[in-house]
Tab-separated table of C-alpha atoms in Angstrom:
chain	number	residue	atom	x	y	z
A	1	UNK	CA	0.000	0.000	0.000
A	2	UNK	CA	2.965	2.443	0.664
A	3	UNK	CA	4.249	1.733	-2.494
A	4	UNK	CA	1.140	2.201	-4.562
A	5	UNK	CA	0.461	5.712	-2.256
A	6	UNK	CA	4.388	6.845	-3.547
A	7	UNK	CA	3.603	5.996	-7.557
A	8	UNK	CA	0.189	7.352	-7.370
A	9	UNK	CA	1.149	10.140	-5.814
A	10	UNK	CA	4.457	10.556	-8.316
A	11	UNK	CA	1.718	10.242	-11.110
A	12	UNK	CA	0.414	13.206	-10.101
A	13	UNK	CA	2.947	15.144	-9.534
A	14	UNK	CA	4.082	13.988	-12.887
A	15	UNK	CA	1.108	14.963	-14.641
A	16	UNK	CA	1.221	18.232	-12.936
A	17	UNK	CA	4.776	18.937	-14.115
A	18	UNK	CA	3.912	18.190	-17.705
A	19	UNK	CA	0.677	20.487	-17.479
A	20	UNK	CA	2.379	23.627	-16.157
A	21	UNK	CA	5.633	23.561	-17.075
A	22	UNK	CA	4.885	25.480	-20.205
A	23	UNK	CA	2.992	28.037	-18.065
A	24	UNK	CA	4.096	31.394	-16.674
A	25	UNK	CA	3.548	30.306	-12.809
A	26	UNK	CA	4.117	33.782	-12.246
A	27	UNK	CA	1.171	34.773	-13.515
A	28	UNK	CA	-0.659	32.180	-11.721
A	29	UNK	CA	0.300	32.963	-8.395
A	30	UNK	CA	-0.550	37.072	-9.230
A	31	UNK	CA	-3.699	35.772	-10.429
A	32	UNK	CA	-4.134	33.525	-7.202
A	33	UNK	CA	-3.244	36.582	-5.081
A	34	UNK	CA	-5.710	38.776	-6.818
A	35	UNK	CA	-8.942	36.409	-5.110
A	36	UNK	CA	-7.325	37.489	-1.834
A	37	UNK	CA	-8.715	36.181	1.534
A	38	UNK	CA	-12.304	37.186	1.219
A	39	UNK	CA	-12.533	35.707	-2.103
A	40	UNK	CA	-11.189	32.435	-0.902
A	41	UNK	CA	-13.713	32.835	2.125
A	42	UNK	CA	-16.392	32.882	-0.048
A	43	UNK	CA	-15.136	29.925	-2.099
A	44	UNK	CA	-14.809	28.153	0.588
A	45	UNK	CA	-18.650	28.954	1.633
A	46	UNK	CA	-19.757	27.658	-1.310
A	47	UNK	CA	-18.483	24.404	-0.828
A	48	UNK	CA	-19.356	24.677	2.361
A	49	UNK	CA	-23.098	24.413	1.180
A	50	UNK	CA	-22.570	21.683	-1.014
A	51	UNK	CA	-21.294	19.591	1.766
A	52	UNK	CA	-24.041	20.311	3.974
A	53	UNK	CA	-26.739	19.075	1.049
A	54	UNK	CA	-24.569	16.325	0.542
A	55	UNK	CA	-24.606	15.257	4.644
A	56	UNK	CA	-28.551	16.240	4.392
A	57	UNK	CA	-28.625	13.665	1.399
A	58	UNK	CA	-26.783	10.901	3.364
A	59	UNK	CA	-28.876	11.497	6.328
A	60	UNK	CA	-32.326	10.806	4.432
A	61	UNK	CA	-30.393	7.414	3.174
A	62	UNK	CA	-30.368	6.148	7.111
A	63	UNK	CA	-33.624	5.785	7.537
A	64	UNK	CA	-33.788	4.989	10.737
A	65	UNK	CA	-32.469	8.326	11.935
A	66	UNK	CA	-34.792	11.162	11.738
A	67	UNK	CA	-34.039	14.512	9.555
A	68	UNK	CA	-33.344	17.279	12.609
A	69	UNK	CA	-30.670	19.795	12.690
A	70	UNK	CA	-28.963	17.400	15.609
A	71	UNK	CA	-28.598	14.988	12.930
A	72	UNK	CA	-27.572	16.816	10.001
A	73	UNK	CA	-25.111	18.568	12.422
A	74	UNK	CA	-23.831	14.741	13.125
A	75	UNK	CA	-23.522	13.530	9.752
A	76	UNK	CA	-22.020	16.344	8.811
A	77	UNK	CA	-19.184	15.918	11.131
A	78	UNK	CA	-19.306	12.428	10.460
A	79	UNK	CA	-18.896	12.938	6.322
A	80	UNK	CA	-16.135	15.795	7.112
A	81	UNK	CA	-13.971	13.376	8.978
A	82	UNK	CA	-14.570	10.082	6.362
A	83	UNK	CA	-13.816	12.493	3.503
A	84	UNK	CA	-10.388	13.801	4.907
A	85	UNK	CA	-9.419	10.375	4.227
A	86	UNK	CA	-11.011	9.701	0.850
A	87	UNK	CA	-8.967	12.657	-0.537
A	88	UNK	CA	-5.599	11.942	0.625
A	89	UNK	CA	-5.262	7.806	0.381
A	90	UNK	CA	-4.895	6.773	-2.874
A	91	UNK	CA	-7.760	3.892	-1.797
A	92	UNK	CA	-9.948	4.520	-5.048
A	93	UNK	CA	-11.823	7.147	-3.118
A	94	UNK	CA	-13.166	4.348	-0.359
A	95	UNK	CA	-10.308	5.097	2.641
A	96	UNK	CA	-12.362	7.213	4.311
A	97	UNK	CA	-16.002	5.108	4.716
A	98	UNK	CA	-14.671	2.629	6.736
A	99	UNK	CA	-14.110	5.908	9.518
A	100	UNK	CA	-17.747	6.625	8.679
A	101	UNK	CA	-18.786	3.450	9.360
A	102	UNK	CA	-16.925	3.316	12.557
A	103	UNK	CA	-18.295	6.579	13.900
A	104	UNK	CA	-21.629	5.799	13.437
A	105	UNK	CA	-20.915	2.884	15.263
A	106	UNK	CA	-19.297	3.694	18.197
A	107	UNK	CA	-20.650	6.963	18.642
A	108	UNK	CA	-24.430	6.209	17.539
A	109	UNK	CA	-24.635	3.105	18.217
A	110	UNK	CA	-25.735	2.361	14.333
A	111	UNK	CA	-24.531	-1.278	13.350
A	112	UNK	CA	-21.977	-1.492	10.909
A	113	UNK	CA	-24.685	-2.797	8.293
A	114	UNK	CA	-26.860	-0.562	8.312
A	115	UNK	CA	-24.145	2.113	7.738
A	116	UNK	CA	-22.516	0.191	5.271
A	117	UNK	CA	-25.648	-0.135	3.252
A	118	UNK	CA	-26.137	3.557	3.512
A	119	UNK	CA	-22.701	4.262	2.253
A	120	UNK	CA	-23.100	2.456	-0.363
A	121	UNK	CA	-26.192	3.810	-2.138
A	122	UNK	CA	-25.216	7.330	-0.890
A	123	UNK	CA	-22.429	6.599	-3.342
A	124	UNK	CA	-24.831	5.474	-5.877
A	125	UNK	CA	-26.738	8.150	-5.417
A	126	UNK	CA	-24.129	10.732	-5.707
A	127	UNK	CA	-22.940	9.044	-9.523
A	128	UNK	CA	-27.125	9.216	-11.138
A	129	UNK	CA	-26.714	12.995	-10.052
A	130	UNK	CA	-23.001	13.478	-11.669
A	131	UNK	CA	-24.378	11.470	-14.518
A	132	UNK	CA	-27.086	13.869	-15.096
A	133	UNK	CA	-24.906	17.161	-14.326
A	134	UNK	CA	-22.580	15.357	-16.719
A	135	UNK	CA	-25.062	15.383	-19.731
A	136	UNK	CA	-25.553	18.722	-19.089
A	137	UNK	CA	-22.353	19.569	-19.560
A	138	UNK	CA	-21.758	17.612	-22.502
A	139	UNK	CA	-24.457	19.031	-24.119
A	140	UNK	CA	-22.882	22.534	-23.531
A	141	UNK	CA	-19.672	21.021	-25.129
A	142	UNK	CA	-21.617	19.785	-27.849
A	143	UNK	CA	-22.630	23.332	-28.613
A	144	UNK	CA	-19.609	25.312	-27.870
A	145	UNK	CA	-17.335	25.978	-30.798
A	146	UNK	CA	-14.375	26.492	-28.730
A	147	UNK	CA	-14.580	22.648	-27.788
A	148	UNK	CA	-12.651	20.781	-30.326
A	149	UNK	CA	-13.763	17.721	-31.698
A	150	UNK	CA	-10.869	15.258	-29.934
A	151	UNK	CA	-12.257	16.512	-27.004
A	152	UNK	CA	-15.908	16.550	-27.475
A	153	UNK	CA	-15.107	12.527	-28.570
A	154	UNK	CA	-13.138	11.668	-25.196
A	155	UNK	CA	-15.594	13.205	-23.502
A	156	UNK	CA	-18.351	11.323	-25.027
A	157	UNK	CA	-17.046	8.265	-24.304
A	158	UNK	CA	-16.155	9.004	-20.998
A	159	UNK	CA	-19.471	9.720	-20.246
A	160	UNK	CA	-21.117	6.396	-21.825
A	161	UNK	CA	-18.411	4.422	-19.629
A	162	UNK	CA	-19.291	5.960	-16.390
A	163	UNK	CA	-23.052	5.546	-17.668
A	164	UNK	CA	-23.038	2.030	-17.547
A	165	UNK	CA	-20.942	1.587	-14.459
A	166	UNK	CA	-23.780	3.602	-12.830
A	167	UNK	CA	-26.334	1.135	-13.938
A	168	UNK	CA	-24.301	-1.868	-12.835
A	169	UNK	CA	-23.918	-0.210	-9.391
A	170	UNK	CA	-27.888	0.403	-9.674
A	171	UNK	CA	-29.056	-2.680	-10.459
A	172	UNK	CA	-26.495	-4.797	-8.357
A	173	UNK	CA	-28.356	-3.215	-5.272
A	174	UNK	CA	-32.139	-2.605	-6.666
A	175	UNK	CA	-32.069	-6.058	-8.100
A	176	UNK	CA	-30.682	-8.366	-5.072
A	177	UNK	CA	-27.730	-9.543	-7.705
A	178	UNK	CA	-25.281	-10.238	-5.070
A	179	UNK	CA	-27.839	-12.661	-3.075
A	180	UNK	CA	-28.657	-14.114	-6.651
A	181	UNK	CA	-25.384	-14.868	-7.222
A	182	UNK	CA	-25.050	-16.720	-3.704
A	183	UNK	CA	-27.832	-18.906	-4.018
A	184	UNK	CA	-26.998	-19.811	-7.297
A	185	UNK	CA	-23.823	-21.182	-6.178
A	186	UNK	CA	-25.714	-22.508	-2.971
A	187	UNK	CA	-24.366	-25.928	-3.495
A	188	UNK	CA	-20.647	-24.811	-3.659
A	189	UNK	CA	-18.379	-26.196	-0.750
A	190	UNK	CA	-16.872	-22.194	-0.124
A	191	UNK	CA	-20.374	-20.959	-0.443
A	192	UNK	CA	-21.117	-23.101	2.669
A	193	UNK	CA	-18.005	-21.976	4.811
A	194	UNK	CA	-18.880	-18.039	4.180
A	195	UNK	CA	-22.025	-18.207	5.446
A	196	UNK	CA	-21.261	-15.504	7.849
A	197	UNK	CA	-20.353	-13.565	4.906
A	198	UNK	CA	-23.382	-14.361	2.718
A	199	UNK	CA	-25.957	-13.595	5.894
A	200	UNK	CA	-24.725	-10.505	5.672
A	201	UNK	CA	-24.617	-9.548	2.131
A	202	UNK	CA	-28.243	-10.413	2.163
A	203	UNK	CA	-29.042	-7.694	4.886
A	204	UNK	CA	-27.433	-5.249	3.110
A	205	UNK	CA	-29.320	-6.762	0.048
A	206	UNK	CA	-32.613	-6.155	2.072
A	207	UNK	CA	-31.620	-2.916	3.004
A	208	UNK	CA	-30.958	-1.803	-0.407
A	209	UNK	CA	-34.247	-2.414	-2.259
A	210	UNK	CA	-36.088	-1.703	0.981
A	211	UNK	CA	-34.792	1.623	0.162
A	212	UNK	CA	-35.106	2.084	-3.236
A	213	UNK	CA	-38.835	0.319	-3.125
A	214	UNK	CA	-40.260	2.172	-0.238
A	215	UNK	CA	-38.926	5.260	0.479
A	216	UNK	CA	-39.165	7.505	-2.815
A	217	UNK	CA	-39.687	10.647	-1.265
A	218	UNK	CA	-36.577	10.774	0.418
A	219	UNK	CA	-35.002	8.746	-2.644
A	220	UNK	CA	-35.622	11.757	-5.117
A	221	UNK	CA	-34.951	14.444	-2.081
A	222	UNK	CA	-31.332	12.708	-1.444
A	223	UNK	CA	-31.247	12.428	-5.717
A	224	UNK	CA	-31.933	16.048	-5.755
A	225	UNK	CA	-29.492	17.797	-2.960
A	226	UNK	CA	-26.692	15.850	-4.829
A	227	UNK	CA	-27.474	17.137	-7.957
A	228	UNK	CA	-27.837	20.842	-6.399
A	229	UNK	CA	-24.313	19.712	-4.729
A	230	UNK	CA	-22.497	18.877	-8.065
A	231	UNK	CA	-23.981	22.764	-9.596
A	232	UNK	CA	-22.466	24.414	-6.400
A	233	UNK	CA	-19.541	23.634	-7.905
A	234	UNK	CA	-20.101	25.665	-10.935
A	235	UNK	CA	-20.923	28.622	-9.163
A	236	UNK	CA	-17.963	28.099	-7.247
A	237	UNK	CA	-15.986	28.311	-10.786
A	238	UNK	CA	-17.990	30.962	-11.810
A	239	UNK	CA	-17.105	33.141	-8.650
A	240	UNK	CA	-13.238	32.121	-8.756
A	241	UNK	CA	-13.209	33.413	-12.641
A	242	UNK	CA	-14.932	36.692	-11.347
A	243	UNK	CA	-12.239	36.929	-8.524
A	244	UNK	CA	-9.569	36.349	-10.705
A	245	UNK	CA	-10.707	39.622	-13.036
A	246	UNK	CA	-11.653	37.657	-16.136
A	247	UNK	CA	-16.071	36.475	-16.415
A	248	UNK	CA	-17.031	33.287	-17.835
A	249	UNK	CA	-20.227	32.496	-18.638
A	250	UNK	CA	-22.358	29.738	-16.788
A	251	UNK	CA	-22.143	27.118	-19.294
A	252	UNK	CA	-18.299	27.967	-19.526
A	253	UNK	CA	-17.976	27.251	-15.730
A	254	UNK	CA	-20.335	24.286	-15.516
A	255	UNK	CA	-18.456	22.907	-18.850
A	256	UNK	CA	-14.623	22.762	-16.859
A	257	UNK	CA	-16.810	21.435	-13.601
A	258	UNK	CA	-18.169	18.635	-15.818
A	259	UNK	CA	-14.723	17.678	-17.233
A	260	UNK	CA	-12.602	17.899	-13.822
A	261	UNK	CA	-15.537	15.610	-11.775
A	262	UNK	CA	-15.221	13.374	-15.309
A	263	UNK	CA	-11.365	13.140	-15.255
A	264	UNK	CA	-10.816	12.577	-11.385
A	265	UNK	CA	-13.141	9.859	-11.683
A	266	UNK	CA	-11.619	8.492	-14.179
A	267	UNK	CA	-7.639	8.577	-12.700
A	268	UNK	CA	-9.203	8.103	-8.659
A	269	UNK	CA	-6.474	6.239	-7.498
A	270	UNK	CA	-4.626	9.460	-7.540
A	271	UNK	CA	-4.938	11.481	-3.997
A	272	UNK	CA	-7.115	15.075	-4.867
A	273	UNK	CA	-6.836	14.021	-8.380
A	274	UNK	CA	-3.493	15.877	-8.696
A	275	UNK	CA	-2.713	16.897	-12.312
A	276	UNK	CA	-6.369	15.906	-13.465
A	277	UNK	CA	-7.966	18.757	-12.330
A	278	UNK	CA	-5.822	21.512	-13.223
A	279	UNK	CA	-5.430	19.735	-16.979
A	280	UNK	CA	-9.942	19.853	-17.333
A	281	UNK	CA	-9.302	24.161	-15.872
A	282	UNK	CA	-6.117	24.417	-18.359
A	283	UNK	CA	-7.529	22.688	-21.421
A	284	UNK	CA	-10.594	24.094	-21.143
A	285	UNK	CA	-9.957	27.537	-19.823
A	286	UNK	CA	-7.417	27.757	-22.782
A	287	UNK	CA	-10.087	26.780	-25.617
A	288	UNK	CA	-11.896	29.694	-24.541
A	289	UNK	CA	-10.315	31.931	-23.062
A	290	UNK	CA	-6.694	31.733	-24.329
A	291	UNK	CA	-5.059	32.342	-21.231
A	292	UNK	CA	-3.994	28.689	-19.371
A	293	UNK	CA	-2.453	30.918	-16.389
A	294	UNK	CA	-6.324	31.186	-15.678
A	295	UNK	CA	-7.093	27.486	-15.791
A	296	UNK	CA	-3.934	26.623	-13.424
A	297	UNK	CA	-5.146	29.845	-11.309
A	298	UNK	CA	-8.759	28.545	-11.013
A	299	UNK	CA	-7.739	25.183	-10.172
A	300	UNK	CA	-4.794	26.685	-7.340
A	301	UNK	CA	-7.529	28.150	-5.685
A	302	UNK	CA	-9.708	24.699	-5.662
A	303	UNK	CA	-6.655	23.128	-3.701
A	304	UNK	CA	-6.376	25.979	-1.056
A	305	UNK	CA	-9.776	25.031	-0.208
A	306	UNK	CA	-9.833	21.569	-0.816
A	307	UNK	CA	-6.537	21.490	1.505
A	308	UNK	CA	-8.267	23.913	4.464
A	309	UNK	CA	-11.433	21.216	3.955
A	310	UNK	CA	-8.875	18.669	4.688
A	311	UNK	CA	-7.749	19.698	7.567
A	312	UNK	CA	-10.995	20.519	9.298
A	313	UNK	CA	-11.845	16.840	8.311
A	314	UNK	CA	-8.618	15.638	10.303
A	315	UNK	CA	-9.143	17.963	13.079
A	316	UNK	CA	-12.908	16.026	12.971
A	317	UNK	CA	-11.213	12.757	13.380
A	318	UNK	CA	-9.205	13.907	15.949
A	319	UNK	CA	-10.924	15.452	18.339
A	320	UNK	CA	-14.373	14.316	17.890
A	321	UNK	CA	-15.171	11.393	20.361
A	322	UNK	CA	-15.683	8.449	19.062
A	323	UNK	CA	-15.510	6.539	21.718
A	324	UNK	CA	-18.890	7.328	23.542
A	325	UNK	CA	-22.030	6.935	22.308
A	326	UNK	CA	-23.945	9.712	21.901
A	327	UNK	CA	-27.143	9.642	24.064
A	328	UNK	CA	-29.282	11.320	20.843
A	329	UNK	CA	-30.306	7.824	19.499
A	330	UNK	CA	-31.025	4.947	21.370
A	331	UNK	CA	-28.672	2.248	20.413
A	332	UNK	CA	-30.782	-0.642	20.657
A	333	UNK	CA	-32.937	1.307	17.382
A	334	UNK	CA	-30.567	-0.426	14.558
């Protein structure tokens, strides 16, 4: 795991190198200066407000906690710890549910299925809404004449790939594929020595179309605040560009948003995504605006708050108590 943490992480840096290197940095960091501390404030409000939809989605996922402000407060503290740790292991973007998991354990008293379950179609949940904001921006690619061709291709097939690894994920959950699978192979000698492992799989089977069968009004609310989550992060483009003295227009902004979340998801065993975001701001910033400084600029501020994010997820981990559980649920209500 070290090893594969060092070449991911070289990757990156790599891919960085090759990006900027033919970019006047000094211009960038002018540029950077120019948003200035209330600028980054702001960008960092912003996200701010996507993560809080995002911890509201989550929350309507567990369905046995109720929506309140005590909870969303608690899953958002919960999500800002686990996500510390999905950005900076290179563990496909899955490091940091296992803390989750073990928060809501320990702290809640919510068994490890139940938040495993939730996890797992909060995830699910998060890619229909990116697919969706995805089309979107493709079709604003489609339309754009400063999009070349090449890229209007690789982005097109980007898009059908992730598509269909979206439905998998769907109907592996909706459709009980995993217990299908096990009592199909029933008669199988290791089938009958991971029985453990198969009771469980068909808990979190139950859990998942329990979910998707019976709760649809909290199904197309949590569908809905991750979509709204995904479009904060075009006005947080659009506001950087403002900052940084040069307007875009909204489809410009939601256009490089669509082809950074496209590209890290596509290279996620690399921590932040290092080099594939600022090559979507570069390549795209420089189709239309002609100026790549911007792009790397744009994408320099996204780490400042990405890093600051970061670190209040770590300081989340480390001083929240995990140890306790918290007398707001009663633990025996799993």
């Amino acid at each position: 795991m070290n090893i594969w943490k060092i070449i991911s992480l070289l990757a990156g840096c790599l891919l960085l190198y090759f990006i900027a290197k033919d970019i006047d940095l000094g211009s960038v960091a002018g540029s950077v200066a120019q948003v200035g501390l209330v600028g980054i404030a702001i960008v960092i409000f912003v996200y701010f407000l996507a993560f809080l939809g995002d911890s509201v989605s989550w929350l309507l996922i567990l369905i046995s906690l109720p929506v309140t402000l005590a909870w969303v407060r608690r899953a958002f503290i919960v999500r800002l710890a686990g996500e510390a740790f999905n950005n900076v292991i290179p563990a496909g973007g899955f490091a940091g549910e296992p803390v989750k998991a073990v928060i809501l354990k320990r702290r809640y008293g919510v068994s490890y299925t139940e938040a495993s379950a939730s996890i797992v179609m909060a995830r699910t949940v998060n890619m229909i809404a990116l697919i969706a904001f995805l089309i979107i921006g493709f079709l604003f690619m489609t339309a754009s004449d400063d999009i070349g061709g090449s890229l209007k291709l690789t982005s097109s097939i980007g898009l059908g790939l992730l598509t269909v690894g979206t439905v998998l994920l769907f109907a592996i959950q909706r459709y009980r594929v995993s217990s299908w699978m096990m009592a199909r192979f029933s008669g199988h000698p290791w089938v009958e020595k991971a029985a453990g492992a198969i009771k469980v799989i068909e808990d979190l089977d139950r859990r998942f179309v329990e979910f998707y069968t019976q709760n649809g009004a909290r199904l197309s609310a949590a569908l809905l605040l991750a979509f709204l989550n995904w479009v904060l992060g075009v006005v947080e483009i659009y506001l950087t560009f403002g900052f940084l003295g040069h307007e875009i227009s909204w489809s410009d902004a939601w256009m490089m948003e669509a082809l950074a979340q496209m590209i890290r998801a596509a290279i996620f065993f690399i921590p932040l995504g290092i080099g594939a975001q600022e090559g979507a701001f570069v390549i795209v910033t420089t189709a239309i605006t002609g100026a790549p400084h911007l792009g790397l600029a744009c994408a320099a501020v996204r780490r400042i708050r990405e890093v600051c994010w970061i670190m209040l997820g770590l300081a989340a981990w480390t001083l929240y108590p995990t140890g306790l559980k918290d007398t707001g649920r009663d633990p025996g209500n799993r």
